[in-house]
PDB file of C-alpha atoms in Angstrom:
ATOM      1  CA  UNK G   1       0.000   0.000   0.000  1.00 37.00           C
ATOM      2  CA  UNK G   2       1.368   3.423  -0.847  1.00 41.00           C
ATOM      3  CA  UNK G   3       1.912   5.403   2.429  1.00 46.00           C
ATOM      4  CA  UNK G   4       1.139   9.467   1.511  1.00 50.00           C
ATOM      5  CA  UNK G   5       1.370  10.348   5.181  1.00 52.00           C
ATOM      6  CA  UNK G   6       4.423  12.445   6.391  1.00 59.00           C
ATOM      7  CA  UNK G   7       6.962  10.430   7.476  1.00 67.00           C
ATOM      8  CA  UNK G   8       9.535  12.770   9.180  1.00 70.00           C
ATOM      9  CA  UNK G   9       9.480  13.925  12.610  1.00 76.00           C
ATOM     10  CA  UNK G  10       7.207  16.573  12.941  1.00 73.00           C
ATOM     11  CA  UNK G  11       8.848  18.922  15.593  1.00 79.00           C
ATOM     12  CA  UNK G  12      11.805  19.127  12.964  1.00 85.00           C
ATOM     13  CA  UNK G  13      13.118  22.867  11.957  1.00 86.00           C
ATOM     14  CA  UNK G  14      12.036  22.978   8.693  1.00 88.00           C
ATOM     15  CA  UNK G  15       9.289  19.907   8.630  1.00 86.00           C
ATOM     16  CA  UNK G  16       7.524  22.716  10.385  1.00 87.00           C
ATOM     17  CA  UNK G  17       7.441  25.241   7.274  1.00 91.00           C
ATOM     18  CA  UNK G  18       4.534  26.338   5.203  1.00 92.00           C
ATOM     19  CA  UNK G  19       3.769  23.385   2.660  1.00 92.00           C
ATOM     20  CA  UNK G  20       3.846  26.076  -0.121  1.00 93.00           C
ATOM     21  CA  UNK G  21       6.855  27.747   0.917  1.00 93.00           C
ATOM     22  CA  UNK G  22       8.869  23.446   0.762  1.00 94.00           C
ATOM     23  CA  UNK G  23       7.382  23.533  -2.704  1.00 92.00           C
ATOM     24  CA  UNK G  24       8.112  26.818  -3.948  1.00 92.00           C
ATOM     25  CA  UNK G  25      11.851  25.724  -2.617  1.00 93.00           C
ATOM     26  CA  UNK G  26      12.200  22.302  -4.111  1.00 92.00           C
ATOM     27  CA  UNK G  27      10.718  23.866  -7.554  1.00 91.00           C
ATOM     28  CA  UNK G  28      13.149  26.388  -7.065  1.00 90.00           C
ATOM     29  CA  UNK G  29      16.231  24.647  -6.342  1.00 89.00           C
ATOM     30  CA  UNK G  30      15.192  21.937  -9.310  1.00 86.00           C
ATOM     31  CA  UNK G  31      14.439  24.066 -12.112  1.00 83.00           C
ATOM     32  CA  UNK G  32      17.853  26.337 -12.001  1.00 79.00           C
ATOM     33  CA  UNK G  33      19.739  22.591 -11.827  1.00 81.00           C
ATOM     34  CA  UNK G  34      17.922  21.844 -15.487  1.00 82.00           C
ATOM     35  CA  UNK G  35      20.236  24.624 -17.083  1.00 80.00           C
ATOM     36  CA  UNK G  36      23.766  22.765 -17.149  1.00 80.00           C
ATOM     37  CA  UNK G  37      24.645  19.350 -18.762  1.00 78.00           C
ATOM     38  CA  UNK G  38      28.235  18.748 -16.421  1.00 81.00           C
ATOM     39  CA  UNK G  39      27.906  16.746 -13.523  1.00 84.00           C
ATOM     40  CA  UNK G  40      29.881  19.146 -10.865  1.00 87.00           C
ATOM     41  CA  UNK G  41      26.534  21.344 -10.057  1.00 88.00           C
ATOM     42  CA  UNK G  42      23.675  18.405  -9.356  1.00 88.00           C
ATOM     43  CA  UNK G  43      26.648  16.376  -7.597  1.00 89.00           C
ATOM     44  CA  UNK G  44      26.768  19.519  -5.079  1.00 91.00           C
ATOM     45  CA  UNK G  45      23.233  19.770  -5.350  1.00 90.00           C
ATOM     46  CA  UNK G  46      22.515  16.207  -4.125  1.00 90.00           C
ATOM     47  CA  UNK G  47      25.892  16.808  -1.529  1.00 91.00           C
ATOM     48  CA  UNK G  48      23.197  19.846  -0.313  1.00 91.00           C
ATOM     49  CA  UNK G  49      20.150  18.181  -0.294  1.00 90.00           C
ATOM     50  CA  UNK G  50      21.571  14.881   1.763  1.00 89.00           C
ATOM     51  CA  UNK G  51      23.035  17.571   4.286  1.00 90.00           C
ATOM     52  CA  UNK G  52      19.887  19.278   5.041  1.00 90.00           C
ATOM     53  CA  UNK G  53      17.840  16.026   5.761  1.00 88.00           C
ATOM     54  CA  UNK G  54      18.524  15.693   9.343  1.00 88.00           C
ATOM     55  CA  UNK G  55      16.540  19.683   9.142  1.00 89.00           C
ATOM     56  CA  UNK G  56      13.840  18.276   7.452  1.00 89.00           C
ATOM     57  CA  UNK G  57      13.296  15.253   9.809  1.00 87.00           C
ATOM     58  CA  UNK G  58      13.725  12.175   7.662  1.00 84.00           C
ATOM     59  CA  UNK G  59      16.278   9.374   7.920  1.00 82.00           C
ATOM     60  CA  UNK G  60      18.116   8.331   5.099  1.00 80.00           C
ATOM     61  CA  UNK G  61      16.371   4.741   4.878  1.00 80.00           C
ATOM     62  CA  UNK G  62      13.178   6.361   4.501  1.00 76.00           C
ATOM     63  CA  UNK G  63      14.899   8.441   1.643  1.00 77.00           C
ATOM     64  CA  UNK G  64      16.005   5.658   0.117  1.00 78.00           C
ATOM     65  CA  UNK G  65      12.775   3.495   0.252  1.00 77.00           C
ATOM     66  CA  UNK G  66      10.954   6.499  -1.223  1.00 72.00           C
ATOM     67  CA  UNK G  67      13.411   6.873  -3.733  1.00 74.00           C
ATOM     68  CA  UNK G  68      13.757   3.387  -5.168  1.00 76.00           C
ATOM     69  CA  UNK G  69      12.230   4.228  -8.605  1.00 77.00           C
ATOM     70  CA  UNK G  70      15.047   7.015  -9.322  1.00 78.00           C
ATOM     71  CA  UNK G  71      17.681   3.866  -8.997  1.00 77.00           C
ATOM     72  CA  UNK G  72      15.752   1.526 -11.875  1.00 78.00           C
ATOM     73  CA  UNK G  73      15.442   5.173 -14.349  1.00 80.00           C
ATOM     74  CA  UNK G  74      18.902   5.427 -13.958  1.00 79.00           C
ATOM     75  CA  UNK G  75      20.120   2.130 -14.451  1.00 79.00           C
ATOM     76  CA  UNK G  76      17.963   2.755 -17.764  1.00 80.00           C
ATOM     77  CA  UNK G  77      18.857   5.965 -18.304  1.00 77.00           C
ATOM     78  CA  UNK G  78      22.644   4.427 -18.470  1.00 76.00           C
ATOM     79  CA  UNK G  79      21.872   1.112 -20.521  1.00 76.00           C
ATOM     80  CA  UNK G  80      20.217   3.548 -23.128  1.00 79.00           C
ATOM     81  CA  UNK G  81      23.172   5.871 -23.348  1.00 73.00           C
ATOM     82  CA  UNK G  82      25.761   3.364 -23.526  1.00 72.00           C
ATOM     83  CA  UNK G  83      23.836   1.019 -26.246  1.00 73.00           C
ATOM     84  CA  UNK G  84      21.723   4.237 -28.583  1.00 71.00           C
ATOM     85  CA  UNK G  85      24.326   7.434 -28.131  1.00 67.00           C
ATOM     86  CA  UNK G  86      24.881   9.140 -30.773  1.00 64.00           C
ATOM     87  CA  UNK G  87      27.968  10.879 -30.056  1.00 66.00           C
ATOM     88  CA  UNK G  88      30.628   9.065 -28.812  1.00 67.00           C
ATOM     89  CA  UNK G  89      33.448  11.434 -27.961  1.00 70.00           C
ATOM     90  CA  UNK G  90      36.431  10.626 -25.592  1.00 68.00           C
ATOM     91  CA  UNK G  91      39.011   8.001 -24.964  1.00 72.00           C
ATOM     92  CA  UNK G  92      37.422   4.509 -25.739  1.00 70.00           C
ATOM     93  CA  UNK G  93      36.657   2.065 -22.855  1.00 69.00           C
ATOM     94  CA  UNK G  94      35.148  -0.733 -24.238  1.00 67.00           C
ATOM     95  CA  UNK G  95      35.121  -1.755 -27.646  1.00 67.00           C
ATOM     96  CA  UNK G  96      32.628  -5.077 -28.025  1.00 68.00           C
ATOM     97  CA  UNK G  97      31.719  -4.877 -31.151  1.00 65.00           C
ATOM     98  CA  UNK G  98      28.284  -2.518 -31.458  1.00 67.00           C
ATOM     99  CA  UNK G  99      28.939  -1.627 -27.866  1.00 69.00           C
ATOM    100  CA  UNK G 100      31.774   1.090 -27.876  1.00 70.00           C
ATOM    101  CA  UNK G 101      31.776   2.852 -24.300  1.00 71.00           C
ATOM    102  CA  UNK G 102      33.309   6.268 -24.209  1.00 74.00           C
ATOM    103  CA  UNK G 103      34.968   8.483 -21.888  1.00 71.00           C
ATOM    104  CA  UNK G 104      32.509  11.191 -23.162  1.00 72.00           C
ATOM    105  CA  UNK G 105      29.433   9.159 -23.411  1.00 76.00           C
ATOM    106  CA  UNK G 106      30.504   8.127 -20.009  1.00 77.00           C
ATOM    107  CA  UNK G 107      30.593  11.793 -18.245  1.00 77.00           C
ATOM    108  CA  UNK G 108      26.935  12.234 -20.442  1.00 77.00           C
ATOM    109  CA  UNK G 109      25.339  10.044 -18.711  1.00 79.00           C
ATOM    110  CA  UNK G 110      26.793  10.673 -15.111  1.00 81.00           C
ATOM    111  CA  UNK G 111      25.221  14.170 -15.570  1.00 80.00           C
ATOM    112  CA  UNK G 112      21.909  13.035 -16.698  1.00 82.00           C
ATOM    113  CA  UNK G 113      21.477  10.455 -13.921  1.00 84.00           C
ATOM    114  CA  UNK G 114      23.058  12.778 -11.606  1.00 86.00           C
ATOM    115  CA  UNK G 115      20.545  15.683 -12.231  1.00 85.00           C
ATOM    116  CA  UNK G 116      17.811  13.522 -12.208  1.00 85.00           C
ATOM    117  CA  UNK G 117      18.570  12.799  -8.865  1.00 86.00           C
ATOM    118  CA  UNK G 118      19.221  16.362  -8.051  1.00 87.00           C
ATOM    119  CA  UNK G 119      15.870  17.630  -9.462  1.00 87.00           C
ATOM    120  CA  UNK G 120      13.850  14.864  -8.429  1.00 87.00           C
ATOM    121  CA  UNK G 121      15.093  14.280  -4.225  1.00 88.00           C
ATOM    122  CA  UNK G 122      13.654  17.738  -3.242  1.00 90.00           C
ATOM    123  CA  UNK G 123      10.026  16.669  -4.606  1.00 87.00           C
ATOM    124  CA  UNK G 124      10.320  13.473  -2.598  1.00 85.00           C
ATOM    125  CA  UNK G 125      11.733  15.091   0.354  1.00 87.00           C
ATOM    126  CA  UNK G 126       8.394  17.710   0.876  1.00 88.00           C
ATOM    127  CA  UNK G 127       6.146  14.925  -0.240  1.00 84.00           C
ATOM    128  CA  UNK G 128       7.455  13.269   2.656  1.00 83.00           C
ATOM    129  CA  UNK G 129       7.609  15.839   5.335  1.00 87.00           C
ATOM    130  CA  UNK G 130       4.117  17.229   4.324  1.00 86.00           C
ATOM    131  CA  UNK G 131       0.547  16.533   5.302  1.00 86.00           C
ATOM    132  CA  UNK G 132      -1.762  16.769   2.189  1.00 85.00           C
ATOM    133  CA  UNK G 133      -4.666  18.037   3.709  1.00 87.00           C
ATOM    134  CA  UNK G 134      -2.004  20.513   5.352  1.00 89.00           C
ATOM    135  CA  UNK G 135      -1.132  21.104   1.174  1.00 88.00           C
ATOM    136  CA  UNK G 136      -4.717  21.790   0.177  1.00 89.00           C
ATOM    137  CA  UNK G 137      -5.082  24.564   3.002  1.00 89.00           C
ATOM    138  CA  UNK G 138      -2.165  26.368   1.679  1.00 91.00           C
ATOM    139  CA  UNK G 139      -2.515  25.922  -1.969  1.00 90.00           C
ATOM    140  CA  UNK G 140      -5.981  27.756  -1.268  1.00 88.00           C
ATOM    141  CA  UNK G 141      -4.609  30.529   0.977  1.00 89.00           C
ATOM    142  CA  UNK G 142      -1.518  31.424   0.481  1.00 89.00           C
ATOM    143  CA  UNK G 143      -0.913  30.441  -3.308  1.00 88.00           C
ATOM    144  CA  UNK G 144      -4.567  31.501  -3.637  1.00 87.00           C
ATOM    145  CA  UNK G 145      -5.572  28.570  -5.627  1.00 86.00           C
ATOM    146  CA  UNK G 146      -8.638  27.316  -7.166  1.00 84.00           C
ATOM    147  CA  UNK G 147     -10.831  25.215  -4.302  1.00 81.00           C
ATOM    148  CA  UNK G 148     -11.898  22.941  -6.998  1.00 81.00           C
ATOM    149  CA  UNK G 149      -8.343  22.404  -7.781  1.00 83.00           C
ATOM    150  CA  UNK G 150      -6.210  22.041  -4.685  1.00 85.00           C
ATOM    151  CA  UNK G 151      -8.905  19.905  -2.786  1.00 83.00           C
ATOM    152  CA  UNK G 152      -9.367  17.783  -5.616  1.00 83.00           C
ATOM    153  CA  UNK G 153      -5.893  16.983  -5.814  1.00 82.00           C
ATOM    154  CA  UNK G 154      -6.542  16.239  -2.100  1.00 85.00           C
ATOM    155  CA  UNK G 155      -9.026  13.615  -2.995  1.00 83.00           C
ATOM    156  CA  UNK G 156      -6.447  12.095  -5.457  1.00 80.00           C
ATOM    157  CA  UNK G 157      -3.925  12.054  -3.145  1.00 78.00           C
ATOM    158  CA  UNK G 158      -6.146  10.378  -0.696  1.00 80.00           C
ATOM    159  CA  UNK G 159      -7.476   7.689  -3.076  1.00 81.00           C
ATOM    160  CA  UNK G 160      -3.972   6.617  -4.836  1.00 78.00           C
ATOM    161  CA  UNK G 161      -3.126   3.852  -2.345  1.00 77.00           C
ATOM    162  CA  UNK G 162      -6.683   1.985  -3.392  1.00 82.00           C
ATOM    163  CA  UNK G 163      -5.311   1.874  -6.702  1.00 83.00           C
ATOM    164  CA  UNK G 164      -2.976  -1.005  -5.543  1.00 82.00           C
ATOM    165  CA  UNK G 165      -5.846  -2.549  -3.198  1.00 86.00           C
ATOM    166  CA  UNK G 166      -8.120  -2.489  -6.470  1.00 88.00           C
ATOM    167  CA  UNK G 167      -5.156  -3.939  -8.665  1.00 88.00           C
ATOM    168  CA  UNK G 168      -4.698  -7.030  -6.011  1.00 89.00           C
ATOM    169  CA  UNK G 169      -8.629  -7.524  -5.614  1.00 89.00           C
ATOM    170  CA  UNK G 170      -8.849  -7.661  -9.169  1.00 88.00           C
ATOM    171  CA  UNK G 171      -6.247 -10.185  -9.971  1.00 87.00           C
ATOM    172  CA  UNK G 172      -6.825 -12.582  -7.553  1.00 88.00           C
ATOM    173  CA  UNK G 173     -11.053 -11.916  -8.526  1.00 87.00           C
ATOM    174  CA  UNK G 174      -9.730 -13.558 -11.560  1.00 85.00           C
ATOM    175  CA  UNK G 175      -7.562 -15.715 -10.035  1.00 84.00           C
ATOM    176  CA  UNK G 176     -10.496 -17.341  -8.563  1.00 86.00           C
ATOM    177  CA  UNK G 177     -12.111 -17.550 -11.708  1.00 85.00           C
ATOM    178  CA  UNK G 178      -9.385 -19.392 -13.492  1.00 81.00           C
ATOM    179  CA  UNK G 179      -7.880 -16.638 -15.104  1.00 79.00           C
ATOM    180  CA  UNK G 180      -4.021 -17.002 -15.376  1.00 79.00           C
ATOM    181  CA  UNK G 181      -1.584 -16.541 -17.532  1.00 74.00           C
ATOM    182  CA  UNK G 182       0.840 -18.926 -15.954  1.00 76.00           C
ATOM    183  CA  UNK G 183       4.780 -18.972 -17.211  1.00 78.00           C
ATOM    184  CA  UNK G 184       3.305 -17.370 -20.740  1.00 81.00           C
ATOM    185  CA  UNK G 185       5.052 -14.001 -21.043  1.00 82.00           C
ATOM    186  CA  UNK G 186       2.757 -13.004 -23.809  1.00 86.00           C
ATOM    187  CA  UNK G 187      -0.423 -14.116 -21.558  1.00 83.00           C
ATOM    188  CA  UNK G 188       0.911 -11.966 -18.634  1.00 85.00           C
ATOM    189  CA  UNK G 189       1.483  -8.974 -20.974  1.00 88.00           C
ATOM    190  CA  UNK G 190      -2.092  -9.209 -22.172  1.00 87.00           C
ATOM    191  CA  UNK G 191      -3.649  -9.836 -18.644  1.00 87.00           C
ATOM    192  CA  UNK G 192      -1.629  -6.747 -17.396  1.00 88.00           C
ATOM    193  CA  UNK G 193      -2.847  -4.569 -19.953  1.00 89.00           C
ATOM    194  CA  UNK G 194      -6.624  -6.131 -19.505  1.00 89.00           C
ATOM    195  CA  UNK G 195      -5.987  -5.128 -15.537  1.00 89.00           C
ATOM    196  CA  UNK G 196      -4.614  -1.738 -16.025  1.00 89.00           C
ATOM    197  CA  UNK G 197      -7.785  -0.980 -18.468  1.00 92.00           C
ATOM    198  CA  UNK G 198     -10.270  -2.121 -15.796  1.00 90.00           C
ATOM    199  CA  UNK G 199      -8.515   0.087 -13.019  1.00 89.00           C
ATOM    200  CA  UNK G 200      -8.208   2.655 -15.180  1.00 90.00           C
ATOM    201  CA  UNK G 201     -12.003   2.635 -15.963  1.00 90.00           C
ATOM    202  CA  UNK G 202     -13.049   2.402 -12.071  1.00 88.00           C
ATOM    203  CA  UNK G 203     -10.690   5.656 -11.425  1.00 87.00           C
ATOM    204  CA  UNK G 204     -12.222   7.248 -13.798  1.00 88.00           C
ATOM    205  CA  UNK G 205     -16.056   6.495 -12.665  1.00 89.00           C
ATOM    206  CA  UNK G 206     -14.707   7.180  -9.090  1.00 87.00           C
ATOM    207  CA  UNK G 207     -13.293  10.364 -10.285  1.00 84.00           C
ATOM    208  CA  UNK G 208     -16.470  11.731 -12.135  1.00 88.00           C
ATOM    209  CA  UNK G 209     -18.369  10.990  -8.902  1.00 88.00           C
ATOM    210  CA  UNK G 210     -16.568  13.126  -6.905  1.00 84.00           C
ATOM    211  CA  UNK G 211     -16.325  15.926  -9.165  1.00 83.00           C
ATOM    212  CA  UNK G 212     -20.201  15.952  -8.784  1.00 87.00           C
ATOM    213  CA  UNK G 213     -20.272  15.425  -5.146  1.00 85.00           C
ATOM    214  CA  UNK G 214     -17.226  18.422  -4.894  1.00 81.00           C
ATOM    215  CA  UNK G 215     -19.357  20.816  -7.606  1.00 81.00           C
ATOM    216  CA  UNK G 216     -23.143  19.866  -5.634  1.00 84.00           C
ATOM    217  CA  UNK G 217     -20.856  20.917  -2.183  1.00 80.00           C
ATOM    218  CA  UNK G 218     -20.106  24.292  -3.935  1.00 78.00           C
ATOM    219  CA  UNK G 219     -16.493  24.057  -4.510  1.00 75.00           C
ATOM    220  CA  UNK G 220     -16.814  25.395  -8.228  1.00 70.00           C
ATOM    221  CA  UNK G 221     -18.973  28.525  -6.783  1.00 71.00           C
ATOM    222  CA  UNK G 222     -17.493  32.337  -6.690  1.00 72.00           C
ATOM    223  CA  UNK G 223     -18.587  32.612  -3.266  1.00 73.00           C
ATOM    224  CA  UNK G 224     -15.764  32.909  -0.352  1.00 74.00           C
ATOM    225  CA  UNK G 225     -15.147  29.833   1.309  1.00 75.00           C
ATOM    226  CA  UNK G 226     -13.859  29.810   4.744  1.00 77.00           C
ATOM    227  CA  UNK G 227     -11.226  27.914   6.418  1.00 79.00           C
ATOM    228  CA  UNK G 228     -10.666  25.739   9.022  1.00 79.00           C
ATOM    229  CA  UNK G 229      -6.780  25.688  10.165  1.00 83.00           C
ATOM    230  CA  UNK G 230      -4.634  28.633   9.202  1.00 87.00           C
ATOM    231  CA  UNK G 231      -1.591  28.478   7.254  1.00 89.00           C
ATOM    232  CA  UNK G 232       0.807  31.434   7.511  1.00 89.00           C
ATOM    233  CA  UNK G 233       3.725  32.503   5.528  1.00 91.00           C
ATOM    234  CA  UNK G 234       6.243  33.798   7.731  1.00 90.00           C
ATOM    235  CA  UNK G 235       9.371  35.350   7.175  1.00 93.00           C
ATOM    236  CA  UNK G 236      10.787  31.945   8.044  1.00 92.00           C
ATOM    237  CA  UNK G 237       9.079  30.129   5.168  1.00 93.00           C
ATOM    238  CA  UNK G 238      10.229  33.273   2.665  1.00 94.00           C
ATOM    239  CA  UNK G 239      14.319  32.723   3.791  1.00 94.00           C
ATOM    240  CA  UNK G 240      13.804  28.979   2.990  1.00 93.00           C
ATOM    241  CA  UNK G 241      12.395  29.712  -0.212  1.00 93.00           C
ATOM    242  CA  UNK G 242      15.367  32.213  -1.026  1.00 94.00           C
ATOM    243  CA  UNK G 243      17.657  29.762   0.439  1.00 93.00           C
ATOM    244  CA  UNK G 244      17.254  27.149  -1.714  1.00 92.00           C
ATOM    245  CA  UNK G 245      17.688  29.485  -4.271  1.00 92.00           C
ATOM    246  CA  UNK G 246      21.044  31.019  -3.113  1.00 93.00           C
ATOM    247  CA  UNK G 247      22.086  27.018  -3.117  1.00 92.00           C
ATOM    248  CA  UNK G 248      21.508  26.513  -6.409  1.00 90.00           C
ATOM    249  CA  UNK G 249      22.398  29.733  -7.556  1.00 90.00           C
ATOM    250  CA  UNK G 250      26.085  28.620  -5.440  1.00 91.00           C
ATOM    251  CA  UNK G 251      26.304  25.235  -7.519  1.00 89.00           C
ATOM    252  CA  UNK G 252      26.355  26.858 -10.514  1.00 88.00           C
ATOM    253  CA  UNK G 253      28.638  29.022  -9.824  1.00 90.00           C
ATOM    254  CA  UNK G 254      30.921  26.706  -8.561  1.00 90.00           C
ATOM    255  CA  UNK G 255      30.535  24.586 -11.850  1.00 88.00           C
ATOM    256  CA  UNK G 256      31.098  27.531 -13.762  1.00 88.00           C
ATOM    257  CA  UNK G 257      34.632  28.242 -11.499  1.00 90.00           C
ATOM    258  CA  UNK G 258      35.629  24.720 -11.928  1.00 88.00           C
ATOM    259  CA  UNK G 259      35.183  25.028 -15.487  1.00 85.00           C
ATOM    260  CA  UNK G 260      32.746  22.323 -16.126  1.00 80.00           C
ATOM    261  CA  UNK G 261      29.496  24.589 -16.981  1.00 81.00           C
ATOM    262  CA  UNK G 262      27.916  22.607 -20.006  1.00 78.00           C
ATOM    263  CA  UNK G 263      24.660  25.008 -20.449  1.00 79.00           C
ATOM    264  CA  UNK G 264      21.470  23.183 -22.001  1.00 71.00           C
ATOM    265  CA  UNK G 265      21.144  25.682 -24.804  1.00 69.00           C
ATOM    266  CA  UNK G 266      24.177  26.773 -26.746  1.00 58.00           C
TER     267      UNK G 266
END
């Protein structure tokens, strides 16, 4: 089952910050990574982000079981440079025939993977030191977002982890009905696609229902809607914000120092 619940301690220094003010940092420190290639400024980056976990409240372990999908894109990310690259500058490595491993195609794909990591660890670091419900309020105060929008996405977020309950009842349902494909790769392939269609078309009946039940509660109306539990943006939340900015800002420069700066246009 998918956990969506924070998982860090919640008395932590900056586990404690505005929900908008962790995203508006992670998107932040992610999207000035995406403007270099070399693999000096998201190495710092992810040097930065590891240091400041014991701030946010999570333990590495919980990082890492979080983060387990990055590992399999970049093991693929890797497999596709080495194989499909089109440019193949450098010393030579490994010459096996169609397989010809560069030093350059090498240092290509240690960037890539390595700003993957960069960009994507801050995302997975707020999603897990943040409440959702927590992320609705804010969304709707302090970004001033749509109702409709930010507490649907609260619905979502709260109905994701019976996507895998649905996905189990369903296969053993057929299961029971003598529905397997056995050792048959080609049988599995078809009965996965057959499952994924029939999840797929109870999310979306589920979702259409509860855009009806959200619209016939008045969450598509112009009228003011009061709140519950305040979310303020204090000065606190603004330094973390420019913070992460001033961090990236600082791994770039140092990448453009060391010489290394490979921009993503030009």
């Amino acid at each position: 089952m998918i956990g969506l619940e924070p998982v860090a301690r919640p008395d932590a220094p900056l586990a404690r910050r505005n929900p908008v003010a962790k995203f508006a940092a992670a998107l932040v420190f992610s999207v000035v990574l995406i403007a270099t290639l070399d693999p000096v400024a998201p190495a710092i980056a992810i040097a930065v982000e590891l240091a400041v976990l014991p701030l946010f409240g999570v333990r590495l372990r919980v990082l890492a079981r979080r983060a387990w999908p990055l590992l399999a894109s970049a093991g693929g990310i890797l497999v596709t440079l080495v194989l499909f690259a089109a440019e193949r500058s450098g010393r030579v490595l490994l010459d096996a025939g169609p397989v010809v491993v560069t030093s350059g195609v090498l240092l290509t794909a240690l960037g890539l993977v390595l700003r993957m990591f960069a960009v994507a660890l801050p995302g997975v670091i707020v999603v897990a030191t943040t409440d959702p419900t927590d992320l609705a309020d804010a969304l709707v105060q302090n970004a001033k977002a749509p109702a409709r929008f930010a507490y649907g996405a609260l619905a979502a977020f709260r109905l994701v982890p019976l996507l895998g309950q649905e996905w189990r009842m369903i296969s053993m349902a057929r299961r029971a009905r003598g529905v397997d494909a056995g050792r048959n790769p080609l049988a599995r392939m078809c009965l996965f696609a057959s499952t994924a269609f029939t999840l797929l078309v109870g999310a979306i009946r589920r979702g259409t229902r509860l855009a009806v039940a959200m619209d016939a509660r008045g969450f598509d109306a112009t009228t003011p809607r009061t709140v519950a539990r305040r979310q303020h943006f204090g000065t606190a939340d603004a330094v973390l914000v420019a913070g992460a900015a001033a961090l990236a800002g600082a791994a770039l420069t140092a990448s453009v120092l060391l010489g290394t700066f490979r921009p993503l246009i030009g």
